[in-house]
CSV table of C-alpha atoms in Angstrom, one decimal:
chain,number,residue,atom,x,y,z
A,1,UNK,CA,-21.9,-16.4,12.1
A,2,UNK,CA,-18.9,-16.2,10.1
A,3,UNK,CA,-16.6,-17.6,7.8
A,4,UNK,CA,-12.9,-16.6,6.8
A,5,UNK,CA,-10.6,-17.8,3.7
A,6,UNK,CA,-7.5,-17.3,2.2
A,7,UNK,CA,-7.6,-17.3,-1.6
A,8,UNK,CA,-4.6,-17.5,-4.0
A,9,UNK,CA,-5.6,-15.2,-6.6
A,10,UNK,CA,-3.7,-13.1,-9.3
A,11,UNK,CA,-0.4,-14.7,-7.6
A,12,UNK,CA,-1.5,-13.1,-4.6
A,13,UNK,CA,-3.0,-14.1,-1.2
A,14,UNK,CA,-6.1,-11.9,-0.2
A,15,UNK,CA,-8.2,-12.3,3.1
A,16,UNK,CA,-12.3,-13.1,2.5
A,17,UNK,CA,-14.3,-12.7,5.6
A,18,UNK,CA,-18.3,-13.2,5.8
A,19,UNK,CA,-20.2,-12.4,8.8
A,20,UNK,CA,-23.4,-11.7,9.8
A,21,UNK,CA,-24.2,-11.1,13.9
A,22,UNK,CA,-25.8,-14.1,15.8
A,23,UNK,CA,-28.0,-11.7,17.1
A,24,UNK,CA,-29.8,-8.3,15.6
A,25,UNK,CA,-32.8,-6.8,15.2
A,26,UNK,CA,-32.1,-6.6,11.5
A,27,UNK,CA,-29.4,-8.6,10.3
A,28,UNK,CA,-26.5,-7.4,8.1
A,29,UNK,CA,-24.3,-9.5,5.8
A,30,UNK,CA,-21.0,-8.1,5.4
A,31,UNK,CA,-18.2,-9.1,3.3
A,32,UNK,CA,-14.0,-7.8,3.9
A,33,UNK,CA,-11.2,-8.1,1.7
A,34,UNK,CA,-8.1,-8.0,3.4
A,35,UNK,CA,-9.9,-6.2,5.9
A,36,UNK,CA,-11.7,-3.4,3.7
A,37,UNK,CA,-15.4,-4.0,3.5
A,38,UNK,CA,-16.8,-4.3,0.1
A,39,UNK,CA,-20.2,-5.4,0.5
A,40,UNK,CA,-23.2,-5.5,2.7
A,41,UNK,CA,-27.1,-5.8,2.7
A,42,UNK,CA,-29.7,-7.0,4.8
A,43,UNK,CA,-30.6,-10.4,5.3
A,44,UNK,CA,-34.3,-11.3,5.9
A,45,UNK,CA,-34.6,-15.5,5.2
A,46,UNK,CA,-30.8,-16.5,6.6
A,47,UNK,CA,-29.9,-19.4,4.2
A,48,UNK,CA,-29.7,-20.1,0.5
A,49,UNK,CA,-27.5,-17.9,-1.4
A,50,UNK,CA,-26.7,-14.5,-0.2
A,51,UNK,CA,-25.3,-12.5,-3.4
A,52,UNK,CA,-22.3,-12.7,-6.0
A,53,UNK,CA,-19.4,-10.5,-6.4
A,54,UNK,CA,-16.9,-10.0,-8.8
A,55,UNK,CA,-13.4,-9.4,-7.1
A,56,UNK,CA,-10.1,-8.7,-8.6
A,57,UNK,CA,-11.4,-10.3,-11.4
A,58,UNK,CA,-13.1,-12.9,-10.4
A,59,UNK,CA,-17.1,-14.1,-9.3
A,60,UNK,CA,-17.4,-15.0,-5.4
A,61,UNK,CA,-20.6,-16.4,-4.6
A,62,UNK,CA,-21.5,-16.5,-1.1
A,63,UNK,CA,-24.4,-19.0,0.0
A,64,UNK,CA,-25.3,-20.9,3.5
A,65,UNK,CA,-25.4,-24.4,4.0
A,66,UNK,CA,-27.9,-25.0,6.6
A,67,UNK,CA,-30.5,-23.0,8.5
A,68,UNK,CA,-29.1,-19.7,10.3
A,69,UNK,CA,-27.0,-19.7,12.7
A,70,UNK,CA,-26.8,-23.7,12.5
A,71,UNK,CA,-25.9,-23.3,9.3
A,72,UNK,CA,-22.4,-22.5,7.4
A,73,UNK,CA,-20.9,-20.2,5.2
A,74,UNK,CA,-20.2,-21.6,1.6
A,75,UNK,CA,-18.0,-19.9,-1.2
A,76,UNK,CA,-17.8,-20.5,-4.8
A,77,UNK,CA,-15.2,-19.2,-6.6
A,78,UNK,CA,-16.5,-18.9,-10.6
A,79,UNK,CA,-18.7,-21.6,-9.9
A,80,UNK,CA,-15.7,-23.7,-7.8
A,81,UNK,CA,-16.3,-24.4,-4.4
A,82,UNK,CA,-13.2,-23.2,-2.1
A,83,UNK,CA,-14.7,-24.8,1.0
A,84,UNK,CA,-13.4,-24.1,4.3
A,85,UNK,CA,-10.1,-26.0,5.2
A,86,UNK,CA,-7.7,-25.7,7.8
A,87,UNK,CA,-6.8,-22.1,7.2
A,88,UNK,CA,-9.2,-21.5,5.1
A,89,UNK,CA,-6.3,-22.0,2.4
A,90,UNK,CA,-8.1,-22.9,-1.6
A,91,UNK,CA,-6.3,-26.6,-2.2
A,92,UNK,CA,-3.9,-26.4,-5.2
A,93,UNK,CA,-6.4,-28.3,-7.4
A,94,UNK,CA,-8.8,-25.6,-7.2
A,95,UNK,CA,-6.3,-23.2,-8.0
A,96,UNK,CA,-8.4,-20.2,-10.6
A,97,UNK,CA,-6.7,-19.7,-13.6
A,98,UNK,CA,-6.3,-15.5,-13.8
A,99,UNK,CA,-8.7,-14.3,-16.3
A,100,UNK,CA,-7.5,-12.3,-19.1
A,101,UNK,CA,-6.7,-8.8,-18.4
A,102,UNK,CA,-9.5,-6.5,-18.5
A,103,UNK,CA,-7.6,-3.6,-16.8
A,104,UNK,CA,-5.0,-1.1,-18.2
A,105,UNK,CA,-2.5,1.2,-16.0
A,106,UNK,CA,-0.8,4.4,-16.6
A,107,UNK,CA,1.5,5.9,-14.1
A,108,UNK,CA,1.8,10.2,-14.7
A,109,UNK,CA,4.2,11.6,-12.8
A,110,UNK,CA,3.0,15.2,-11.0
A,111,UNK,CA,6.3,16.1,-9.1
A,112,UNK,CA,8.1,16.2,-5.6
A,113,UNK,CA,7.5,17.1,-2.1
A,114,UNK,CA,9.8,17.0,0.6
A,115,UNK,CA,9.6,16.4,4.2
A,116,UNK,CA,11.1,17.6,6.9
A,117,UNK,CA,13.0,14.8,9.2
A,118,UNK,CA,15.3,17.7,11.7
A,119,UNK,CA,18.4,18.5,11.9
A,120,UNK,CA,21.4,16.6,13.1
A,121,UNK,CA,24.5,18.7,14.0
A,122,UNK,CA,28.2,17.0,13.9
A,123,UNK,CA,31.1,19.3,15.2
A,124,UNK,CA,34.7,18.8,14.6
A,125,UNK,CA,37.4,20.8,17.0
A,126,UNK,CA,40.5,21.5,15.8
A,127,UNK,CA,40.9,24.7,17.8
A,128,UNK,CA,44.1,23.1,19.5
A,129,UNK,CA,46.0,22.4,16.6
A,130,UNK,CA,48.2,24.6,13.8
A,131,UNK,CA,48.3,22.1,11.3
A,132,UNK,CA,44.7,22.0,9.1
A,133,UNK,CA,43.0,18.4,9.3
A,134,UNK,CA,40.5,16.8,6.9
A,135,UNK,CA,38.1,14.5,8.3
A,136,UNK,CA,35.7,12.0,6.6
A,137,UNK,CA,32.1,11.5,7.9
A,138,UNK,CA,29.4,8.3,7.1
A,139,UNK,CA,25.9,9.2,7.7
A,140,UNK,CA,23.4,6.8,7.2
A,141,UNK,CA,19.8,6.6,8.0
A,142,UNK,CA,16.8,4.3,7.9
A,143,UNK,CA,14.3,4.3,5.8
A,144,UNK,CA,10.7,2.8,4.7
A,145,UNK,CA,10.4,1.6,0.4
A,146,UNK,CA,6.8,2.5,0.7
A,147,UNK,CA,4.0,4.3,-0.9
A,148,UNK,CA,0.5,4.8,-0.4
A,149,UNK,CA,-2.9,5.1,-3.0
A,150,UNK,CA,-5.1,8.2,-1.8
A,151,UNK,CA,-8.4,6.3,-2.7
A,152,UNK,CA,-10.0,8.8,-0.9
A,153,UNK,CA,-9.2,11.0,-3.7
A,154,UNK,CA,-10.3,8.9,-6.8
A,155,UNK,CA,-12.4,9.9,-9.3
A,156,UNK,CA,-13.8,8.8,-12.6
A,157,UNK,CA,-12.5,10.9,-15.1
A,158,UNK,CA,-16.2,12.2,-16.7
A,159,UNK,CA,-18.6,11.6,-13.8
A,160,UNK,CA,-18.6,11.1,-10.1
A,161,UNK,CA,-17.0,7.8,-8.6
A,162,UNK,CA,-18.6,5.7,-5.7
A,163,UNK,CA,-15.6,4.1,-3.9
A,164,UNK,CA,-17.8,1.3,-1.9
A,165,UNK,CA,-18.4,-1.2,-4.9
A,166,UNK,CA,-16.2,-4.2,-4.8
A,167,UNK,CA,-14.9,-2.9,-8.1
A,168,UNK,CA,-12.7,-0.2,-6.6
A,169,UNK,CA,-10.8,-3.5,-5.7
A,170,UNK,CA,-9.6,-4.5,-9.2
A,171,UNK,CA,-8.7,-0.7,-10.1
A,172,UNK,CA,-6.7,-0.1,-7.0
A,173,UNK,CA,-4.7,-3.6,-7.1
A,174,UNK,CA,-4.3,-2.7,-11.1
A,175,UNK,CA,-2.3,1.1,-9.7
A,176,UNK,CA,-0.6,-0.7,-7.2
A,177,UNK,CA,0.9,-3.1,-9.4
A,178,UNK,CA,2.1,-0.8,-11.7
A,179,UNK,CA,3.4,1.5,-9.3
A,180,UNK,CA,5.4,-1.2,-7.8
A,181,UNK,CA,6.8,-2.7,-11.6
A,182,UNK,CA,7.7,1.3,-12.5
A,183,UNK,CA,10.0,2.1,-9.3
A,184,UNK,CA,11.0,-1.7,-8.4
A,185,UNK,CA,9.3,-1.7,-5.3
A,186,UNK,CA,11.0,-4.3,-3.4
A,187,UNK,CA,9.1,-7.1,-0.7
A,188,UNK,CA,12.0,-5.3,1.6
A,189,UNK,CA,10.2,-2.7,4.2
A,190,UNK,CA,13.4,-1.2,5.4
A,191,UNK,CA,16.8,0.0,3.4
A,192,UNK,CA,19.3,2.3,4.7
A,193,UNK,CA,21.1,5.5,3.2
A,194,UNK,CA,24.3,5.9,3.5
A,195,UNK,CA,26.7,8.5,2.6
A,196,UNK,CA,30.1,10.1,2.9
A,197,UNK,CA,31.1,13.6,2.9
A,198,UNK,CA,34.5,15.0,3.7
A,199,UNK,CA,35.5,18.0,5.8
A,200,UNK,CA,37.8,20.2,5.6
A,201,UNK,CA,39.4,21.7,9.3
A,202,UNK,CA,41.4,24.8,9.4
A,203,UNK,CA,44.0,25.0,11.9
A,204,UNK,CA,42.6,26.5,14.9
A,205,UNK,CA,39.1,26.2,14.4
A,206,UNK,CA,35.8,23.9,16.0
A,207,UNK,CA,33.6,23.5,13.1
A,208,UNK,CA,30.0,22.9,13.0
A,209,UNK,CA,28.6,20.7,10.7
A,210,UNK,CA,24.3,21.1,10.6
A,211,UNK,CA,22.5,18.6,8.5
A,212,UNK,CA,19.2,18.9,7.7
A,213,UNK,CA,17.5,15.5,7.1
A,214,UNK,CA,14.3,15.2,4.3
A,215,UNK,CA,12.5,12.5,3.0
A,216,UNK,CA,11.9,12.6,-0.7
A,217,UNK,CA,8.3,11.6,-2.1
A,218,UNK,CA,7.5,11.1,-5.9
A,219,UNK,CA,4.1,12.5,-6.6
A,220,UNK,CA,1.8,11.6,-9.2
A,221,UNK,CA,-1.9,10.0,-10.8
A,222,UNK,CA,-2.1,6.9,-11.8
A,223,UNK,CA,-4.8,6.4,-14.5
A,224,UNK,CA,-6.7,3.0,-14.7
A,225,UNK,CA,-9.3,2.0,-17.6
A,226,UNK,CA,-11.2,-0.9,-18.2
A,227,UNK,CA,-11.4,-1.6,-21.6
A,228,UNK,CA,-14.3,-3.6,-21.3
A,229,UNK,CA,-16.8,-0.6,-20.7
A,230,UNK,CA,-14.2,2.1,-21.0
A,231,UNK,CA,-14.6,3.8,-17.1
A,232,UNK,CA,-11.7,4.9,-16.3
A,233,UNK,CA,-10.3,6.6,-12.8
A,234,UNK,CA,-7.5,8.2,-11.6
A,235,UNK,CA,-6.1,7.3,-8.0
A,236,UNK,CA,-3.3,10.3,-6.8
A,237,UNK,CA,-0.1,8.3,-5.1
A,238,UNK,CA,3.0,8.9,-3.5
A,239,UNK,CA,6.5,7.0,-3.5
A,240,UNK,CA,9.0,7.3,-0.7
A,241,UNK,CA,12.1,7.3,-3.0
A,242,UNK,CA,14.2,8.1,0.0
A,243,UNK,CA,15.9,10.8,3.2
A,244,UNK,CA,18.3,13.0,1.8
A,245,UNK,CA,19.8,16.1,3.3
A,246,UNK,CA,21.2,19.7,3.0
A,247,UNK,CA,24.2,20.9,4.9
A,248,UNK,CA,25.3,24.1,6.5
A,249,UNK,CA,28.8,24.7,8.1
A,250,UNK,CA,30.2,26.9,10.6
A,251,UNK,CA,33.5,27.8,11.1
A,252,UNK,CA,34.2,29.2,15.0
């Protein structure tokens, strides 16, 4: 039994998923939200309501219409009822208003770590010639405008931190968006480098040009409270701020 939505939230879409298996000794209902799951328990008498969560800052109830596996999944969203459409997409005039914002960001920057992306070797022969020649080279490479949350890592600053609550949510999508307003993360995946350097070429001489390729990551913690209770976490992060290299000639 299952039942899937999409929900416009927070000027977002996010994947809901509820599922519980046709057929088990001991029944588990399980919710995902885009694909991460943030709730389960066991399920003795399958219809009625099933529980309410509070995700990215809002209550999803979760209910079946029906007996069992005859029945259907329900959803309320604060108390309005998305319903399962084509898609599974919430109609416009049961769009949820964005609550006021509980949660509170803070980006601290830690420091830089290279990457190693190997070597790329240009030569130039002038070996032939007595007159000295200056040559100008583009390099460009792809890259990724990405960067990841090590929520692995988190912890509440005080105490220890259970990641499995659907809490974690709302923190995590509070750091991300920050993150993404304080280096103007694009929607863009891919952006190229590009760059020109010019070479000088003695007469008579092949010159070897070695160019060693890094990517650049931004380190850091971002810090996210809730001022309604005052927890607060910190989630470590990286930015890919782009490849940049360091060059080595030889003159033979």
């Amino acid at each position: 039994m299952e039942g899937n939505w999409t929900l416009e939230l927070g000027g977002a879409s996010h994947a809901v998923r509820a599922h519980i298996p046709t057929v088990s000794f001991l029944p588990r209902f399980k919710v995902f939200l885009d694909g991460a799951l943030i709730h389960q328990q066991a399920v003795f008498v399958a219809f009625g309501d099933l529980c309410s969560l509070t995700v990215l800052g809002h209550r999803l109830t979760f209910s079946i219409r029906g007996w069992g596996t005859l029945g259907s999944f329900n959803l309320l969203i604060d108390g309005i009822e998305a319903g399962q459409l084509p898609g599974g997409i919430v109609p416009a005039r049961q769009a949820v208003q964005a609550p006021i914002k509980a949660l509170d960001a803070k980006i601290v920057e830690t420091g830089r770590v290279e990457e190693p992306l190997g070597e790329e070797v240009r030569e130039i022969d002038n070996s032939q010639s007595s007159v000295e020649i200056q040559r100008t080279l583009r390099l460009s490479r792809e890259w990724s405008q990405s960067f990841s949350l090590e929520r692995e890592h988190a912890a509440k600053i005080g105490g220890e931190l259970s990641v499995q609550g659907a809490w974690i949510v709302d923190f995590k999508a509070t750091a991300e968006g920050e993150i993404r307003k304080k280096y103007e993360l694009s929607t863009v995946d891919r952006k190229t480098y590009s760059e020109e350097i010019v070479i000088d070429v003695p007469a008579r001489t092949k010159v070897t040009l070695v160019l060693k390729w890094k990517q650049v990551w931004q380190c850091g913690i971002a810090l996210v409270s809730d001022g309604r209770n005052g927890t607060e976490i910190q989630i470590p992060y990286r930015v890919c701020l782009g490849p940049t290299f360091d060059q080595r000639q030889v003159d033979g």
